[in-house]
Coordinates of C-alpha atoms in Angstrom, one line a residue:
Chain A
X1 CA 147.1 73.2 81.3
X2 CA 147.2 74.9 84.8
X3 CA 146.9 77.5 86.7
X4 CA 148.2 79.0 90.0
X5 CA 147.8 82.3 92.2
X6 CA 148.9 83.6 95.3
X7 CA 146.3 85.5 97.6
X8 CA 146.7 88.0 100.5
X9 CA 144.6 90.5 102.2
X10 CA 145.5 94.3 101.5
X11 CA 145.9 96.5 104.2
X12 CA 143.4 98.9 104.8
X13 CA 143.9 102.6 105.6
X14 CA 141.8 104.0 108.2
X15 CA 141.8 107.1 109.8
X16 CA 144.0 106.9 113.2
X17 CA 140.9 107.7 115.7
X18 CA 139.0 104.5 114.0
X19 CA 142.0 102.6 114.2
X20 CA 142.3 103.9 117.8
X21 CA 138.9 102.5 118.4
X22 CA 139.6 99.1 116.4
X23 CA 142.4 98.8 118.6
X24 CA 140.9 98.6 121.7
X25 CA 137.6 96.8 120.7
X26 CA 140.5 94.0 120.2
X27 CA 142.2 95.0 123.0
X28 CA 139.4 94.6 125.2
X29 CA 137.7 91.6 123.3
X30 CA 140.9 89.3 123.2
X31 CA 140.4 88.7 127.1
X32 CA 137.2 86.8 125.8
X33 CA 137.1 85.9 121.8
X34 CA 140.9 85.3 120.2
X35 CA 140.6 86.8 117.5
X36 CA 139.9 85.5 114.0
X37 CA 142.9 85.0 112.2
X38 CA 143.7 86.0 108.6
X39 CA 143.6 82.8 106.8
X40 CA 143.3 84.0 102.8
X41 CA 146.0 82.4 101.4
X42 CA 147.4 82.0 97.6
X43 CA 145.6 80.2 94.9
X44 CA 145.7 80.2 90.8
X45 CA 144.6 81.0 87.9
X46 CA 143.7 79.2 84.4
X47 CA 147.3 78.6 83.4
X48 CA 148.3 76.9 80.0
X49 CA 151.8 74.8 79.7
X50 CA 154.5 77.2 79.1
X51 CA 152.7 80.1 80.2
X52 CA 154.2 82.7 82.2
X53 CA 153.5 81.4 85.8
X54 CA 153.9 84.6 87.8
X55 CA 151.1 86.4 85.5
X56 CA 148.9 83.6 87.1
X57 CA 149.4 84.4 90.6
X58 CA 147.1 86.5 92.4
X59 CA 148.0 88.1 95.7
X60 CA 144.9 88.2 98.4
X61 CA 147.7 88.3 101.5
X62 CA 150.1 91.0 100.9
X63 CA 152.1 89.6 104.4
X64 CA 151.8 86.2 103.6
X65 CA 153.2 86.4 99.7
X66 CA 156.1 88.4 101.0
X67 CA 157.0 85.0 103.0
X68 CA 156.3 82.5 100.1
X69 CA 157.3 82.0 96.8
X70 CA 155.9 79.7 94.1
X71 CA 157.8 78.0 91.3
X72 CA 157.9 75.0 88.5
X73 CA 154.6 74.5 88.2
X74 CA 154.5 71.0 86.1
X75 CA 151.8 69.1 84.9
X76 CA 151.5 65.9 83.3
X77 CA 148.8 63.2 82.8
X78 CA 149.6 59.7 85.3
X79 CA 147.3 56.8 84.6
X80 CA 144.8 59.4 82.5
X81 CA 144.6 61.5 85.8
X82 CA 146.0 65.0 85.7
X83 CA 149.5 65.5 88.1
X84 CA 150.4 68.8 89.4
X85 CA 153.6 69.3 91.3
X86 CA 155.1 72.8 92.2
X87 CA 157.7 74.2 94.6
X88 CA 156.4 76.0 97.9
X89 CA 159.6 77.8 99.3
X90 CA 159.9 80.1 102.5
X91 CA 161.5 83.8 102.4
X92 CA 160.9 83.9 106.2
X93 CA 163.7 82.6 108.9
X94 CA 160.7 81.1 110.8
X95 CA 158.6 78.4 110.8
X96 CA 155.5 79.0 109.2
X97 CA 152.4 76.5 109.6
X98 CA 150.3 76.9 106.2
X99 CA 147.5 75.1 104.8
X100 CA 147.2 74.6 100.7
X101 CA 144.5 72.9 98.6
X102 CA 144.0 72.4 95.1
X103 CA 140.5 73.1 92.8
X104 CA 139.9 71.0 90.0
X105 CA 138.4 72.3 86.7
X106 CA 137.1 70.5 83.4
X107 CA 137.7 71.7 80.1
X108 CA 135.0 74.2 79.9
X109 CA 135.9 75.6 83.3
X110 CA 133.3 74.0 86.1
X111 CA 134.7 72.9 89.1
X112 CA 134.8 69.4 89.7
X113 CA 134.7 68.1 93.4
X114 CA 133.6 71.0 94.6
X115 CA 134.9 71.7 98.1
X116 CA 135.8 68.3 98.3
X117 CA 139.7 68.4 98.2
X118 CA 141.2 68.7 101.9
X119 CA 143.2 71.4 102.9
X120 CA 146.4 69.7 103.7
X121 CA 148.5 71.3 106.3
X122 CA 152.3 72.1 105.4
X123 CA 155.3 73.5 107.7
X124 CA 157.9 75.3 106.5
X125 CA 161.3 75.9 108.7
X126 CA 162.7 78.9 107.8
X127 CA 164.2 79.2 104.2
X128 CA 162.7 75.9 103.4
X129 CA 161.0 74.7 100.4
X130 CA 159.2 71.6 99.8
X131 CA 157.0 70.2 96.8
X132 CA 153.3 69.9 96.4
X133 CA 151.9 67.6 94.6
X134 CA 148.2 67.1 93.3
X135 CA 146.5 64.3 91.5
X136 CA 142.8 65.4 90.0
X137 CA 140.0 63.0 91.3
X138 CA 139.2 62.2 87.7
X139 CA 140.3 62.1 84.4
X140 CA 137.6 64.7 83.3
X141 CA 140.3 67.2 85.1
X142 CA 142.4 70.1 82.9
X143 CA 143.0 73.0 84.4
X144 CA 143.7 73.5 88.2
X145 CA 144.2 75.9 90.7
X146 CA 146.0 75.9 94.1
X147 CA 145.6 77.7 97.5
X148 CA 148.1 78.4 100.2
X149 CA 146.7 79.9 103.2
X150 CA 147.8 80.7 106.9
X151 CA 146.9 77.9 109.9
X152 CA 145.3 79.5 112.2
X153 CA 147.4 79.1 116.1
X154 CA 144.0 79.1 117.8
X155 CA 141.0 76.7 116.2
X156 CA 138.8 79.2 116.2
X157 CA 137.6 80.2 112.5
X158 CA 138.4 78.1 109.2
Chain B
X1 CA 130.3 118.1 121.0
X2 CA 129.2 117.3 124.5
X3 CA 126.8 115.1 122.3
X4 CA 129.7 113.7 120.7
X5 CA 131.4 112.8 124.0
X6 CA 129.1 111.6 125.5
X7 CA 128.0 109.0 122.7
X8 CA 131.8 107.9 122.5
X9 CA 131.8 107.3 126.4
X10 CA 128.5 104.9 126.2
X11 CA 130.0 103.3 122.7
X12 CA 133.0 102.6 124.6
X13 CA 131.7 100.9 127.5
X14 CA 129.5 99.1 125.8
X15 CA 132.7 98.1 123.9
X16 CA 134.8 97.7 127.0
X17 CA 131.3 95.6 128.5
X18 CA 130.7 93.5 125.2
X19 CA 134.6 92.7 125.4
X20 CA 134.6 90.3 128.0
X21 CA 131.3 88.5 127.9
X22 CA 130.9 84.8 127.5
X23 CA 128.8 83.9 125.1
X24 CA 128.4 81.0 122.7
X25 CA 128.4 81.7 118.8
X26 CA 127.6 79.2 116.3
X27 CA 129.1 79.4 113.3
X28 CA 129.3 77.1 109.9
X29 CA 132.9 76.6 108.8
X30 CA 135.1 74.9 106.0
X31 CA 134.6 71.1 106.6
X32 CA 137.8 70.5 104.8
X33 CA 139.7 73.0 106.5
X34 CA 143.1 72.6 108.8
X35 CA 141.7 71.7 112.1
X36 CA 143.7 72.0 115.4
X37 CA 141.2 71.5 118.3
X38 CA 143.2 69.2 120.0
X39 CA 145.7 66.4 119.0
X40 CA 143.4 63.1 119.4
X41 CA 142.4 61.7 115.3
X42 CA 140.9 64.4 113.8
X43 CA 139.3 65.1 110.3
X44 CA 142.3 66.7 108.9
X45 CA 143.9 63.1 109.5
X46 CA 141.1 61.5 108.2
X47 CA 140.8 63.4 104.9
X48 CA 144.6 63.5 104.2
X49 CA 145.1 59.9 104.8
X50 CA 142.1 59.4 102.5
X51 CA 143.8 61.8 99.6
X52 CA 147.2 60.1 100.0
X53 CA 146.2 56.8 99.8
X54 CA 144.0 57.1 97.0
X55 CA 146.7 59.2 95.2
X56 CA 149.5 57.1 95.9
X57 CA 147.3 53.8 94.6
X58 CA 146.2 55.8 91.2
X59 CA 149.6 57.0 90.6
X60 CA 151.2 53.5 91.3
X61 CA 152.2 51.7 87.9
X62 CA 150.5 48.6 88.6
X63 CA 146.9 50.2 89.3
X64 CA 147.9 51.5 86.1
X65 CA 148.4 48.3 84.4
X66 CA 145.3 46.8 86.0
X67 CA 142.7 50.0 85.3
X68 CA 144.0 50.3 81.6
X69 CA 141.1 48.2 80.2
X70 CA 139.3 47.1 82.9
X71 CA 137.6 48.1 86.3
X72 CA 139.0 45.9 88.8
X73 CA 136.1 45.0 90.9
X74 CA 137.4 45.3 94.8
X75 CA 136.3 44.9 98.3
X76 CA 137.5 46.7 101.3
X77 CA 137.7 44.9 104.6
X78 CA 137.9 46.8 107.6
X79 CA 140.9 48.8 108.6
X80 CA 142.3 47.2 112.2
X81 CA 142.7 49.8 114.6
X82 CA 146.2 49.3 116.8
X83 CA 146.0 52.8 117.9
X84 CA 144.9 53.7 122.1
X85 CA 141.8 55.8 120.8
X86 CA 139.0 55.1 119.6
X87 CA 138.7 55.8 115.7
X88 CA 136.0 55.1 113.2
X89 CA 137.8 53.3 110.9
X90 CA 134.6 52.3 108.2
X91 CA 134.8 56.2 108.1
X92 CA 138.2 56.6 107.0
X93 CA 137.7 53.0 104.4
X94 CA 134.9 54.8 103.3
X95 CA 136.3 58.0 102.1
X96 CA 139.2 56.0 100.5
X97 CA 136.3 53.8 98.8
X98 CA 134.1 56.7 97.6
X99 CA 137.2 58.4 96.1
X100 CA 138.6 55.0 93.9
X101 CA 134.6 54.6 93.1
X102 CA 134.3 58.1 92.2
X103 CA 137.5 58.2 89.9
X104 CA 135.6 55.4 87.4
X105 CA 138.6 53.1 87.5
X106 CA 137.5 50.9 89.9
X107 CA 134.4 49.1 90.9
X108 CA 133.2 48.1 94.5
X109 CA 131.1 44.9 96.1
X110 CA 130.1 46.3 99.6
X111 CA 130.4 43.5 102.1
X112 CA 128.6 45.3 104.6
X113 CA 125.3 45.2 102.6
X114 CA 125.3 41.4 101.9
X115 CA 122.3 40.6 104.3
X116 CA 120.5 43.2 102.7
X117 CA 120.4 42.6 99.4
X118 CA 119.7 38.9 100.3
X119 CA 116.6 39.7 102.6
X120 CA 115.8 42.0 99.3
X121 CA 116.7 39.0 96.8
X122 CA 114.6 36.6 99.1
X123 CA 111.8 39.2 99.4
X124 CA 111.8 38.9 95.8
X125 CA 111.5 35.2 95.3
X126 CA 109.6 33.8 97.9
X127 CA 107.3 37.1 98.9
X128 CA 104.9 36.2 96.5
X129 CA 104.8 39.6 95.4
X130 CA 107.3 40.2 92.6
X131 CA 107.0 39.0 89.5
X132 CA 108.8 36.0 89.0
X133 CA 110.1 36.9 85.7
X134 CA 110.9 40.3 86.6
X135 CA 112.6 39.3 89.9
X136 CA 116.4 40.0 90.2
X137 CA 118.2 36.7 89.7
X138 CA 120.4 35.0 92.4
X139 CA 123.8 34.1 91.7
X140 CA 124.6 36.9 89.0
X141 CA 126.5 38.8 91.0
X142 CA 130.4 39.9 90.1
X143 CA 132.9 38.3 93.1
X144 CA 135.7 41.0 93.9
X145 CA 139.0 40.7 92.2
X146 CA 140.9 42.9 94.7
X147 CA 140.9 43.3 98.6
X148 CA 142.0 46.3 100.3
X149 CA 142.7 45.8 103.7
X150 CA 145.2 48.2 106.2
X151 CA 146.1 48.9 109.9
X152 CA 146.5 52.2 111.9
X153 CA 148.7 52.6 114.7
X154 CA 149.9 54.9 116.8
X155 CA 153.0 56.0 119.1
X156 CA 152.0 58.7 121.2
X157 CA 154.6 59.5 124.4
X158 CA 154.7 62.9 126.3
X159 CA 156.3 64.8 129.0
X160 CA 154.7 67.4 131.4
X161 CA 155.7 70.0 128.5
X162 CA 154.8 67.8 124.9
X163 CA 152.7 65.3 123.9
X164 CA 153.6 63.8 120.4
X165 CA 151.5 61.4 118.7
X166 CA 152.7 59.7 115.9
X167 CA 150.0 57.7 113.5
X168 CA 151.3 55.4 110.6
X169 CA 148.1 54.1 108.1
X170 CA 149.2 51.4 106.2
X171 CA 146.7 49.9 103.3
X172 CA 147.2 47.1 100.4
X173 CA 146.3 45.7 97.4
X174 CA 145.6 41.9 97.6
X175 CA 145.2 39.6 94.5
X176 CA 142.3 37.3 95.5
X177 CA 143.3 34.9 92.8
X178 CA 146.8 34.5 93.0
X179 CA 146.9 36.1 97.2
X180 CA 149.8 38.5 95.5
X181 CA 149.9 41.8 97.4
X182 CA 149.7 44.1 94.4
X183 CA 150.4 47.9 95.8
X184 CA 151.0 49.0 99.5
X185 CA 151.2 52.1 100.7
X186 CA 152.1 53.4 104.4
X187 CA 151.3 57.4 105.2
X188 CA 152.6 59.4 108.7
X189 CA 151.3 61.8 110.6
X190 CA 153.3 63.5 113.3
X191 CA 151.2 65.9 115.9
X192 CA 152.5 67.6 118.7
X193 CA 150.8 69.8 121.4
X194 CA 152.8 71.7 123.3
X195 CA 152.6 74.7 126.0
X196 CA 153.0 78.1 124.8
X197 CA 154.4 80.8 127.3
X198 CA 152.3 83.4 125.7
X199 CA 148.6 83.2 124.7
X200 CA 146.8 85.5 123.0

């Protein structure tokens, strides 16, 4: 059992005289405030073993799924705690600095270590992948879900 | 329309005005989030040392082996700190404590607390208060098994471009009984801060 999903913010359309205006707000307040970065990311859903991973994923980052790719998702149970480990690879010829997390879930669904699990920062050279691996807190854990999100280049918002 | 105008003109300066003021905002953000501030021990380091360590320990076959039946009763002695900063150690011992607690496959004495609970065990005896025959007994309690113990260092070098700091956390698993080291574990960190050309 477990689940995965990618998420990216969708670009809005707005009219070219707000986006005129938008413009220069930023324009005029980056000499002050940077400013805030998107950071949504890519996450999962509830997934079961054999299940059609990409029906899982959900896309909150349209720009940052384009430059990432998920794959074998695998799950297995070490020492009675749940073990996730799935493939993270780059579609972008840069270097991207990314953050991912895993959630934890019990069999009827509640989260377990809620906002508890560190985001663990990631790089990826360009073309790269590299393998994430999870290991649930407990062994009430079944189902999962994981996040991959942009690092912010200025510490400004989380 | 000169209505109009005129509303965009004030809306802009205010804009243009607002733009470049200094002031402070307090905001509350993800405590577990990436944090980049600046490149001295941050809580990133501390909370992905934490979940490696505890990981790599519950995924090793020999915790296995020892956990299958049992909860091995441990003690963590304080992490040595070879490193040029200062760094709360009992902070990072105690993440990596509260995690193996809070998994259920391991128990903890907490050496830090001795005094207290014999000032509490004494109060109980000799106060004249307690009951007597309701009074927590002396010498019942469980010795540790297991010892964790570890050392952090650090490698930091820089030039008038880079700095680079390098951290290696190192952590084991002593026997008490038989003074085997049972499971060790070492986990890097490599942070760099460097100039950018451009800033935005």
């Amino acid at each position: 059992m477990f689940n995965s999903k990618i998420t990216t913010s969708t670009s809005k359309k707005v009219t070219s005289s707000l986006a005129m205006i938008l413009l220069s707000t930023m324009v005029i307040a980056g000499c002050a405030n940077k400013t805030p970065p998107v950071t949504a990311g890519t996450g999962t859903s509830a997934m079961t073993q054999g299940d059609d991973f990409s029906k899982h994923l959900e896309v909150h980052n349209a720009d940052l799924a384009k430059r990432l790719f998920i794959s074998d998702v695998k799950s297995r149970k070490s020492n009675d705690l749940l073990e996730i480990n799935l493939t993270l690879t780059s579609r972008y010829e840069k270097s991207q600095k990314l953050q991912y997390h895993f959630n934890w879930f019990d069999e009827a669904g509640f989260v377990i270590e809620a906002g508890k699990t560190p985001w663990v920062p990631v790089e990826l050279h360009g073309k790269q992948s590299t393998t994430l691996r999870g290991l649930a807190p407990n062994t009430k854990v079944s189902t999962f879900s994981v996040y991959v999100r942009e690092i912010p280049e200025k510490a400004y918002e989380y | 329309m000169n209505k109009l105008a005129l509303v965009t003109t004030l809306g802009l300066t205010l804009v243009f005005a607002a733009g470049c003021a200094n002031k402070s905002v307090v905001r509350y953000g993800d405590a577990t989030a990436v944090e980049t501030t600046d490149i001295n021990f941050g809580s990133t380091d501390l909370q992905k040392v934490a979940a490696q360590m505890t990981d790599s320990l519950f995924l090793s076959p020999v915790v296995g082996t020892l956990t299958q039946n049992t909860r091995p009763v441990m003690f963590v002695e304080r992490l040595k700190n070879k490193t040029s900063e200062h760094i709360d150690t009992e902070s990072i011992t105690d993440s990596i404590s509260t995690k193996l607690l809070r998994s259920g496959k391991f128990r903890f004495v907490d050496m830090g607390r001795v005094e207290a609970a014999r000032e509490q065990l004494k109060f109980q005896h000799d106060g004249g208060m307690v009951d007597p025959s309701k009074a927590t007994q002396f010498g019942r309690q469980i010795g540790a098994q297991y010892m964790l113990y570890g050392n952090l260092s650090s490698i930091v070098k820089s030039n008038q471009d880079k700095t680079d700091v390098y951290y290696k956390f190192t952590l084991r698993l002593m026997d008490l009984e038989s003074g085997l080291v049972e499971w060790a574990d070492e986990t890097e960190i490599r942070k760099t801060k460097a100039k950018e050309s451009v800033g935005w």
